[in-house]
Amino acid sequence: MEDFREKQKLHRKKIELIMDAIHKNRNLQYKKTMEAKRLYEQRCRDKDEAEQAVHRNANLVTQKQQEKLFLKLAQTKSALEDSDRNYQQSVTTLEKIREEWQKEHINACEFFETQEWERINYFRNALWLHVNQLSQECVQNDEKYEEIRKSLEMCSIEKDIDFFVNLRKTGSLAPAPVVYENYYNTQRNPTPVRSPVPVPISRRGPLPTPTSAPGDPDYATVSDYSLITH
């Protein structure tokens, strides 16, 4: 876009320089023409005054004075003819310059119109392309979003929770509670602590009846009380 803008700027500058030059030339020639017109009108007034002086003093002055009046009239006529010719040439030159200026002005307007058309068309197409790119990106993003939506539709909360529990579980039984144990009661009636998981315990049979060998101490038994005797 910057290159396009600079290119148009350079072309526009060339046309502006041409128009400035021809515009200055036209203004200069217009001033010369107005000056030639002013001089022409002054020479016309001088000639009219000279003619009036001749007619007014025809019978009142001498021959020599009349000659002077006729000489002045002839000079004013000659000056008038020169100024008239100069004025007409100035007008002709100004008209040529004006036609050239008008032609260049039309060309400049057509150039600027074409340049503006190119500028609007360029930026319109550039913006159109940019919007299409954004739209295409949105379409691609929406396709990705649709894949995510399909994946979310397959999500089961219950299955995800079950999967997590099975993956991280530590056992199927809760720990046994810790109970209060009285020291004295424990000494009198020892109560085995129950294990949360039943563990098979091998129990011994009843104690055998003691016998005394020759030379061994003798056992005395009273009810549930046993006494070793020597």
Short mmCIF file of C-alpha atoms in Angstrom, two decimals:
data_model
loop_
_atom_site.label_atom_id
_atom_site.label_comp_id
_atom_site.label_asym_id
_atom_site.label_seq_id
_atom_site.Cartn_x
_atom_site.Cartn_y
_atom_site.Cartn_z
CA MET A 1 0.00 0.00 0.00
CA GLU A 2 2.87 2.36 0.81
CA ASP A 3 4.52 1.70 -2.57
CA PHE A 4 1.22 2.28 -4.35
CA ARG A 5 0.67 5.55 -2.47
CA GLU A 6 4.19 6.82 -3.20
CA LYS A 7 3.83 5.94 -6.89
CA GLN A 8 0.62 7.93 -7.16
CA LYS A 9 2.18 10.79 -5.23
CA LEU A 10 5.06 11.08 -7.73
CA HIS A 11 2.73 11.06 -10.73
CA ARG A 12 0.48 13.62 -9.10
CA LYS A 13 3.47 15.85 -8.37
CA LYS A 14 4.44 15.92 -12.07
CA ILE A 15 0.96 17.04 -13.10
CA GLU A 16 0.89 19.66 -10.36
CA LEU A 17 4.20 21.13 -11.53
CA ILE A 18 2.92 21.39 -15.11
CA MET A 19 -0.30 23.02 -13.94
CA ASP A 20 1.57 25.48 -11.71
CA ALA A 21 3.85 26.55 -14.57
CA ILE A 22 1.07 27.07 -17.08
CA HIS A 23 -1.06 28.81 -14.48
CA LYS A 24 1.73 31.29 -13.72
CA ASN A 25 2.26 31.89 -17.47
CA ARG A 26 -1.46 32.52 -17.91
CA ASN A 27 -1.55 35.00 -15.03
CA LEU A 28 1.52 36.82 -16.36
CA GLN A 29 0.05 37.11 -19.87
CA TYR A 30 -3.25 38.28 -18.42
CA LYS A 31 -1.48 41.13 -16.60
CA LYS A 32 0.35 42.10 -19.83
CA THR A 33 -2.93 42.05 -21.73
CA MET A 34 -4.65 44.25 -19.14
CA GLU A 35 -1.73 46.67 -19.30
CA ALA A 36 -1.93 46.74 -23.12
CA LYS A 37 -5.66 47.37 -22.87
CA ARG A 38 -5.13 50.25 -20.43
CA LEU A 39 -2.53 51.80 -22.76
CA TYR A 40 -4.78 51.31 -25.77
CA GLU A 41 -7.69 53.05 -24.04
CA GLN A 42 -5.38 55.92 -23.03
CA ARG A 43 -4.21 56.32 -26.63
CA CYS A 44 -7.83 56.40 -27.76
CA ARG A 45 -8.56 59.23 -25.32
CA ASP A 46 -5.43 61.10 -26.47
CA LYS A 47 -6.49 60.76 -30.09
CA ASP A 48 -10.04 61.96 -29.32
CA GLU A 49 -8.69 64.99 -27.46
CA ALA A 50 -6.36 65.80 -30.36
CA GLU A 51 -9.25 65.65 -32.84
CA GLN A 52 -11.40 67.87 -30.63
CA ALA A 53 -8.56 70.39 -30.33
CA VAL A 54 -8.23 70.54 -34.12
CA HIS A 55 -11.96 71.09 -34.67
CA ARG A 56 -12.27 73.51 -31.78
CA ASN A 57 -9.37 75.74 -32.89
CA ALA A 58 -9.78 75.45 -36.66
CA ASN A 59 -10.61 79.17 -37.15
CA LEU A 60 -8.98 80.60 -34.01
CA VAL A 61 -5.31 79.80 -34.41
CA THR A 62 -2.60 80.59 -36.86
CA GLN A 63 -1.39 78.33 -39.61
CA LYS A 64 1.65 77.31 -37.61
CA GLN A 65 -0.48 76.42 -34.59
CA GLN A 66 -2.81 74.41 -36.80
CA GLU A 67 0.15 72.49 -38.13
CA LYS A 68 1.15 71.67 -34.56
CA LEU A 69 -2.37 70.49 -33.79
CA PHE A 70 -2.44 68.29 -36.90
CA LEU A 71 1.02 66.95 -36.06
CA LYS A 72 -0.11 66.02 -32.55
CA LEU A 73 -3.22 64.41 -34.00
CA ALA A 74 -1.10 62.35 -36.38
CA GLN A 75 1.18 61.28 -33.51
CA THR A 76 -1.76 60.22 -31.36
CA LYS A 77 -3.21 58.24 -34.27
CA SER A 78 0.14 56.49 -34.81
CA ALA A 79 0.44 55.74 -31.08
CA LEU A 80 -3.14 54.51 -31.09
CA GLU A 81 -2.43 52.15 -33.96
CA ASP A 82 0.65 50.76 -32.19
CA SER A 83 -1.18 50.28 -28.90
CA ASP A 84 -4.17 48.75 -30.71
CA ARG A 85 -1.90 46.30 -32.52
CA ASN A 86 -0.07 45.45 -29.29
CA TYR A 87 -3.36 45.01 -27.47
CA GLN A 88 -4.71 42.66 -30.14
CA GLN A 89 -1.49 40.62 -30.10
CA SER A 90 -1.68 40.37 -26.30
CA VAL A 91 -5.27 39.19 -26.48
CA THR A 92 -4.35 36.61 -29.15
CA THR A 93 -1.41 35.35 -27.10
CA LEU A 94 -3.56 35.21 -23.97
CA GLU A 95 -6.20 33.21 -25.80
CA LYS A 96 -3.60 30.67 -26.95
CA ILE A 97 -2.27 30.36 -23.43
CA ARG A 98 -5.82 30.07 -22.09
CA GLU A 99 -6.63 27.28 -24.54
CA GLU A 100 -3.43 25.48 -23.58
CA TRP A 101 -4.21 26.00 -19.89
CA GLN A 102 -7.75 24.71 -20.36
CA LYS A 103 -6.46 21.67 -22.27
CA GLU A 104 -3.91 20.88 -19.54
CA HIS A 105 -6.53 21.51 -16.91
CA ILE A 106 -8.87 18.98 -18.54
CA ASN A 107 -6.02 16.48 -18.85
CA ALA A 108 -5.14 17.01 -15.19
CA CYS A 109 -8.74 16.49 -14.12
CA GLU A 110 -8.96 13.30 -16.17
CA PHE A 111 -5.65 12.11 -14.72
CA PHE A 112 -6.75 12.81 -11.15
CA GLU A 113 -10.06 11.10 -11.80
CA THR A 114 -8.27 8.02 -13.17
CA GLN A 115 -5.84 8.08 -10.27
CA GLU A 116 -8.68 8.32 -7.78
CA TRP A 117 -10.46 5.44 -9.49
CA GLU A 118 -7.28 3.35 -9.22
CA ARG A 119 -6.84 4.32 -5.58
CA ILE A 120 -10.39 3.39 -4.58
CA ASN A 121 -10.23 0.17 -6.60
CA TYR A 122 -6.87 -0.79 -5.09
CA PHE A 123 -7.91 -0.23 -1.49
CA ARG A 124 -11.29 -1.83 -2.04
CA ASN A 125 -9.67 -4.99 -3.46
CA ALA A 126 -7.03 -5.01 -0.73
CA LEU A 127 -9.65 -4.72 1.99
CA TRP A 128 -11.81 -7.34 0.26
CA LEU A 129 -8.86 -9.76 0.19
CA HIS A 130 -8.07 -9.05 3.84
CA VAL A 131 -11.66 -9.71 4.88
CA ASN A 132 -11.68 -12.95 2.87
CA GLN A 133 -8.54 -14.06 4.69
CA LEU A 134 -10.16 -13.30 8.03
CA SER A 135 -13.29 -15.14 6.94
CA GLN A 136 -11.25 -18.17 5.84
CA GLU A 137 -9.48 -18.15 9.18
CA CYS A 138 -12.83 -18.06 10.95
CA VAL A 139 -14.00 -21.05 8.89
CA GLN A 140 -10.87 -22.99 9.80
CA ASN A 141 -11.29 -22.06 13.45
CA ASP A 142 -14.93 -23.14 13.35
CA GLU A 143 -13.87 -26.53 11.93
CA LYS A 144 -11.49 -26.96 14.86
CA TYR A 145 -14.22 -25.86 17.25
CA GLU A 146 -16.55 -28.43 15.71
CA GLU A 147 -13.98 -31.16 16.39
CA ILE A 148 -13.84 -30.00 20.00
CA ARG A 149 -17.63 -30.04 20.23
CA LYS A 150 -17.76 -33.58 18.86
CA SER A 151 -15.14 -34.63 21.38
CA LEU A 152 -17.14 -33.01 24.17
CA GLU A 153 -20.27 -34.85 23.05
CA MET A 154 -18.40 -38.12 23.72
CA CYS A 155 -17.52 -37.02 27.26
CA SER A 156 -19.30 -39.02 30.04
CA ILE A 157 -19.02 -37.56 33.51
CA GLU A 158 -19.87 -40.86 35.20
CA LYS A 159 -17.30 -42.80 33.17
CA ASP A 160 -14.61 -40.19 33.82
CA ILE A 161 -15.22 -40.34 37.57
CA ASP A 162 -15.24 -44.17 37.58
CA PHE A 163 -12.03 -44.20 35.61
CA PHE A 164 -10.37 -41.83 38.08
CA VAL A 165 -11.56 -43.87 41.07
CA ASN A 166 -10.31 -47.14 39.60
CA LEU A 167 -7.00 -45.54 38.69
CA ARG A 168 -6.34 -43.92 42.08
CA LYS A 169 -8.13 -46.17 44.58
CA THR A 170 -6.18 -47.46 47.63
CA GLY A 171 -8.50 -50.24 48.80
CA SER A 172 -12.09 -51.38 49.20
CA LEU A 173 -12.36 -51.24 53.05
CA ALA A 174 -12.25 -48.21 55.29
CA PRO A 175 -9.63 -48.14 58.11
CA ALA A 176 -10.82 -49.56 61.46
CA PRO A 177 -11.71 -46.96 64.11
CA VAL A 178 -9.32 -46.42 67.00
CA VAL A 179 -11.12 -47.30 70.29
CA TYR A 180 -10.37 -46.43 73.88
CA GLU A 181 -8.50 -49.11 75.82
CA ASN A 182 -8.35 -49.06 79.65
CA TYR A 183 -5.03 -50.23 80.85
CA TYR A 184 -6.34 -52.25 83.80
CA ASN A 185 -9.17 -53.81 81.91
CA THR A 186 -6.74 -54.78 79.25
CA GLN A 187 -4.54 -56.52 81.86
CA ARG A 188 -7.46 -58.46 83.34
CA ASN A 189 -9.37 -59.26 80.21
CA PRO A 190 -7.08 -58.87 77.32
CA THR A 191 -9.13 -58.19 74.25
CA PRO A 192 -7.35 -58.66 70.97
CA VAL A 193 -7.62 -55.75 68.58
CA ARG A 194 -9.67 -56.68 65.62
CA SER A 195 -7.99 -56.36 62.32
CA PRO A 196 -9.96 -54.71 59.53
CA VAL A 197 -9.16 -57.69 57.37
CA PRO A 198 -9.95 -61.08 58.92
CA VAL A 199 -6.71 -62.92 59.46
CA PRO A 200 -6.91 -66.65 60.25
CA ILE A 201 -5.38 -67.46 63.68
CA SER A 202 -4.06 -70.92 64.45
CA ARG A 203 -5.09 -71.90 67.99
CA ARG A 204 -3.20 -74.37 70.17
CA GLY A 205 -4.91 -77.38 71.72
CA PRO A 206 -5.43 -77.86 75.50
CA LEU A 207 -2.36 -78.08 77.70
CA PRO A 208 -1.19 -81.64 78.47
CA THR A 209 -1.36 -83.00 82.00
CA PRO A 210 2.08 -82.66 83.49
CA THR A 211 3.85 -85.82 84.64
CA SER A 212 6.75 -86.14 86.98
CA ALA A 213 9.75 -88.10 85.99
CA PRO A 214 12.01 -89.73 88.58
CA GLY A 215 14.11 -87.01 90.19
CA ASP A 216 11.83 -84.09 88.82
CA PRO A 217 9.83 -81.79 91.07
CA ASP A 218 6.28 -82.90 91.87
CA TYR A 219 3.18 -80.92 90.62
CA ALA A 220 0.25 -80.39 93.01
CA THR A 221 -3.04 -79.38 91.53
CA VAL A 222 -5.94 -77.85 93.46
CA SER A 223 -8.94 -76.94 91.38
CA ASP A 224 -7.55 -74.46 88.71
CA TYR A 225 -4.35 -73.79 90.76
CA SER A 226 -1.08 -75.66 90.26
CA LEU A 227 1.82 -75.66 92.71
CA ILE A 228 5.19 -77.12 92.08
CA THR A 229 6.51 -79.05 95.05
CA HIS A 230 10.03 -80.16 95.63
#
